[in-house]
Amino acid sequence: MGIFSKKPPPGPLPTLTVHLHTPADKVFKPNDTVSGYVTLVTPIPINPQAVEISFWGMSRVWLRTSSSNSTSKSTDYTHYRDNAPLFDICFNALANQQPQPQGQQDQKNDNPQNPPSHQQPNPLLLPNQTYTYPFSFRVPEGTGFNRTGYYKTDTDPRFTILPHNLPPTML
């Protein structure tokens, strides 16, 4: 029963809030550390198998170029629009482990003090209690995404389809 379902959700839903340790207008660069915590308050008792937290960076570009010729009184417009993934980090807050880039969560865990989440009992979260889950991750240096086949012509020099370094600043 997702957002677009016609059926109402099966009961009241928990409230999740993300808090960053940096000012809201902070611009993050590659290799910067993003840290903070997520709070969860549930109106009913729940016994979650996981509290997955995902962070992603996306580039949204909309560029319009125009040229005008005063003798012909015409204007040519070219529009470029793109939504490109930059990074995707996902981790289970209940496992109390450091976040890893998505796709690397299945690596072997050699730390007996911090067993994988499937070996830990699921906690019962009580109503109207605030549960806090700290997080910290590093902004990657590059995208790690291959967008071959995404564009009409992959060889078009306007598009970077292979993994590449991130720009020096990201908003």
Tab-separated table of C-alpha atoms in Angstrom:
chain	number	residue	atom	x	y	z
A	1	MET	CA	0.000	0.000	0.000
A	2	GLY	CA	2.146	2.776	-1.315
A	3	ILE	CA	1.621	6.466	-1.678
A	4	PHE	CA	-0.578	6.022	-4.740
A	5	SER	CA	-2.686	3.176	-3.354
A	6	LYS	CA	-6.435	3.685	-3.144
A	7	LYS	CA	-6.554	1.761	0.130
A	8	PRO	CA	-5.791	3.556	3.388
A	9	PRO	CA	-2.660	2.473	5.244
A	10	PRO	CA	-3.206	-0.340	7.776
A	11	GLY	CA	-2.770	1.980	10.755
A	12	PRO	CA	-0.977	5.079	11.941
A	13	LEU	CA	2.506	5.421	10.502
A	14	PRO	CA	5.739	6.249	12.356
A	15	THR	CA	7.295	9.691	12.001
A	16	LEU	CA	10.882	9.853	10.738
A	17	THR	CA	12.967	13.029	10.876
A	18	VAL	CA	16.511	13.588	9.586
A	19	HIS	CA	18.769	15.975	11.509
A	20	LEU	CA	22.141	17.101	10.092
A	21	HIS	CA	25.042	18.255	12.255
A	22	THR	CA	25.818	20.973	9.699
A	23	PRO	CA	23.979	24.200	8.826
A	24	ALA	CA	21.133	23.830	6.340
A	25	ASP	CA	22.978	25.890	3.712
A	26	LYS	CA	26.155	23.766	3.869
A	27	VAL	CA	27.558	22.832	0.455
A	28	PHE	CA	29.102	19.364	0.472
A	29	LYS	CA	32.122	18.438	-1.639
A	30	PRO	CA	33.628	15.057	-2.506
A	31	ASN	CA	35.231	13.407	0.560
A	32	ASP	CA	33.249	15.610	2.994
A	33	THR	CA	31.614	13.758	5.867
A	34	VAL	CA	27.866	14.098	6.265
A	35	SER	CA	26.707	13.233	9.766
A	36	GLY	CA	23.623	13.557	11.883
A	37	TYR	CA	20.873	11.381	13.232
A	38	VAL	CA	17.426	10.109	12.349
A	39	THR	CA	14.633	10.138	14.914
A	40	LEU	CA	11.730	7.723	14.793
A	41	VAL	CA	8.513	8.053	16.812
A	42	THR	CA	5.825	5.435	16.396
A	43	PRO	CA	2.164	5.830	17.468
A	44	ILE	CA	1.778	2.054	17.927
A	45	PRO	CA	4.209	-0.667	19.041
A	46	ILE	CA	6.230	-1.977	16.111
A	47	ASN	CA	8.851	-4.670	15.765
A	48	PRO	CA	10.804	-3.651	12.652
A	49	GLN	CA	13.179	-6.015	10.907
A	50	ALA	CA	15.185	-3.015	9.713
A	51	VAL	CA	15.249	0.750	9.670
A	52	GLU	CA	16.862	1.424	6.330
A	53	ILE	CA	18.241	4.877	5.700
A	54	SER	CA	19.088	5.944	2.162
A	55	PHE	CA	20.919	9.035	0.999
A	56	TRP	CA	21.358	9.909	-2.618
A	57	GLY	CA	22.703	12.710	-4.705
A	58	MET	CA	21.159	13.642	-8.012
A	59	SER	CA	22.039	16.147	-10.663
A	60	ARG	CA	19.143	18.018	-12.206
A	61	VAL	CA	20.056	20.036	-15.243
A	62	TRP	CA	17.864	22.190	-17.403
A	63	LEU	CA	19.666	24.318	-19.941
A	64	ARG	CA	18.116	26.481	-22.608
A	65	THR	CA	20.248	28.105	-25.233
A	66	SER	CA	18.954	30.611	-27.711
A	67	SER	CA	20.264	32.382	-30.711
A	68	SER	CA	18.645	35.248	-32.468
A	69	ASN	CA	19.243	36.742	-35.849
A	70	SER	CA	18.050	40.327	-36.134
A	71	THR	CA	17.643	40.098	-39.882
A	72	SER	CA	15.405	37.032	-39.846
A	73	LYS	CA	13.571	37.852	-36.601
A	74	SER	CA	13.758	34.231	-35.488
A	75	THR	CA	14.987	32.609	-32.333
A	76	ASP	CA	16.271	29.064	-32.023
A	77	TYR	CA	15.971	27.314	-28.678
A	78	THR	CA	17.698	24.141	-27.594
A	79	HIS	CA	16.604	22.428	-24.398
A	80	TYR	CA	18.718	19.914	-22.460
A	81	ARG	CA	17.146	18.209	-19.480
A	82	ASP	CA	18.625	15.436	-17.391
A	83	ASN	CA	18.276	13.799	-13.986
A	84	ALA	CA	21.495	11.909	-13.305
A	85	PRO	CA	22.250	9.847	-10.190
A	86	LEU	CA	25.485	10.875	-8.482
A	87	PHE	CA	25.642	8.490	-5.526
A	88	ASP	CA	23.407	6.183	-3.533
A	89	ILE	CA	24.190	5.123	0.056
A	90	CYS	CA	21.930	2.822	2.049
A	91	PHE	CA	22.331	1.202	5.469
A	92	ASN	CA	20.308	-0.447	8.213
A	93	ALA	CA	20.271	1.731	11.337
A	94	LEU	CA	19.225	-1.208	13.520
A	95	ALA	CA	22.426	-3.044	12.637
A	96	ASN	CA	24.484	-0.179	14.147
A	97	GLN	CA	26.994	-0.404	11.352
A	98	GLN	CA	28.672	2.208	9.200
A	99	PRO	CA	26.809	3.023	5.984
A	100	GLN	CA	28.134	1.476	2.822
A	101	PRO	CA	27.428	2.335	-0.796
A	102	GLN	CA	24.411	0.434	-2.080
A	103	GLY	CA	25.360	-2.963	-3.451
A	104	GLN	CA	28.155	-3.483	-0.903
A	105	GLN	CA	25.988	-4.379	2.116
A	106	ASP	CA	26.406	-8.091	1.394
A	107	GLN	CA	30.150	-8.083	2.111
A	108	LYS	CA	31.389	-10.379	4.875
A	109	ASN	CA	31.391	-8.842	8.355
A	110	ASP	CA	34.507	-9.934	10.295
A	111	ASN	CA	33.666	-7.989	13.466
A	112	PRO	CA	32.209	-10.339	16.129
A	113	GLN	CA	31.216	-7.313	18.269
A	114	ASN	CA	28.921	-6.091	15.488
A	115	PRO	CA	27.232	-9.114	13.874
A	116	PRO	CA	25.098	-8.630	10.741
A	117	SER	CA	21.553	-7.431	11.376
A	118	HIS	CA	19.986	-10.834	10.667
A	119	GLN	CA	21.772	-12.210	13.763
A	120	GLN	CA	20.465	-9.519	16.114
A	121	PRO	CA	16.988	-9.754	17.662
A	122	ASN	CA	14.473	-7.255	16.374
A	123	PRO	CA	13.751	-4.599	19.003
A	124	LEU	CA	10.199	-3.735	20.001
A	125	LEU	CA	9.695	0.005	19.528
A	126	LEU	CA	7.190	1.413	21.993
A	127	PRO	CA	4.612	4.109	21.209
A	128	ASN	CA	5.426	7.777	21.757
A	129	GLN	CA	9.098	7.072	22.476
A	130	THR	CA	11.783	8.819	20.423
A	131	TYR	CA	14.372	6.466	18.956
A	132	THR	CA	17.576	8.006	17.646
A	133	TYR	CA	19.827	6.480	14.987
A	134	PRO	CA	23.116	8.277	14.293
A	135	PHE	CA	24.637	8.181	10.820
A	136	SER	CA	27.801	9.301	9.132
A	137	PHE	CA	28.978	8.817	5.569
A	138	ARG	CA	31.521	10.272	3.200
A	139	VAL	CA	30.471	11.950	-0.031
A	140	PRO	CA	32.118	9.835	-2.737
A	141	GLU	CA	34.669	11.253	-5.173
A	142	GLY	CA	32.899	9.896	-8.223
A	143	THR	CA	29.536	8.805	-9.511
A	144	GLY	CA	30.073	5.091	-9.963
A	145	PHE	CA	27.156	4.970	-12.421
A	146	ASN	CA	27.314	3.884	-16.056
A	147	ARG	CA	24.537	5.439	-18.139
A	148	THR	CA	25.231	3.617	-21.394
A	149	GLY	CA	22.010	3.332	-23.367
A	150	TYR	CA	20.285	6.093	-21.406
A	151	TYR	CA	20.655	8.710	-24.145
A	152	LYS	CA	19.596	8.530	-27.767
A	153	THR	CA	23.247	8.811	-28.819
A	154	ASP	CA	25.786	7.717	-26.188
A	155	THR	CA	28.632	9.281	-28.161
A	156	ASP	CA	27.138	12.781	-27.951
A	157	PRO	CA	29.846	14.934	-26.284
A	158	ARG	CA	27.205	16.812	-24.240
A	159	PHE	CA	26.690	13.756	-22.040
A	160	THR	CA	29.052	11.960	-19.687
A	161	ILE	CA	27.834	8.377	-19.645
A	162	LEU	CA	30.679	6.627	-17.810
A	163	PRO	CA	31.548	6.947	-14.111
A	164	HIS	CA	33.326	10.233	-13.458
A	165	ASN	CA	34.469	12.521	-10.658
A	166	LEU	CA	31.859	14.652	-8.970
A	167	PRO	CA	32.051	18.417	-9.351
A	168	PRO	CA	33.854	20.310	-6.585
A	169	THR	CA	30.583	21.511	-5.049
A	170	MET	CA	27.101	20.071	-4.788
A	171	LEU	CA	23.982	21.775	-3.450
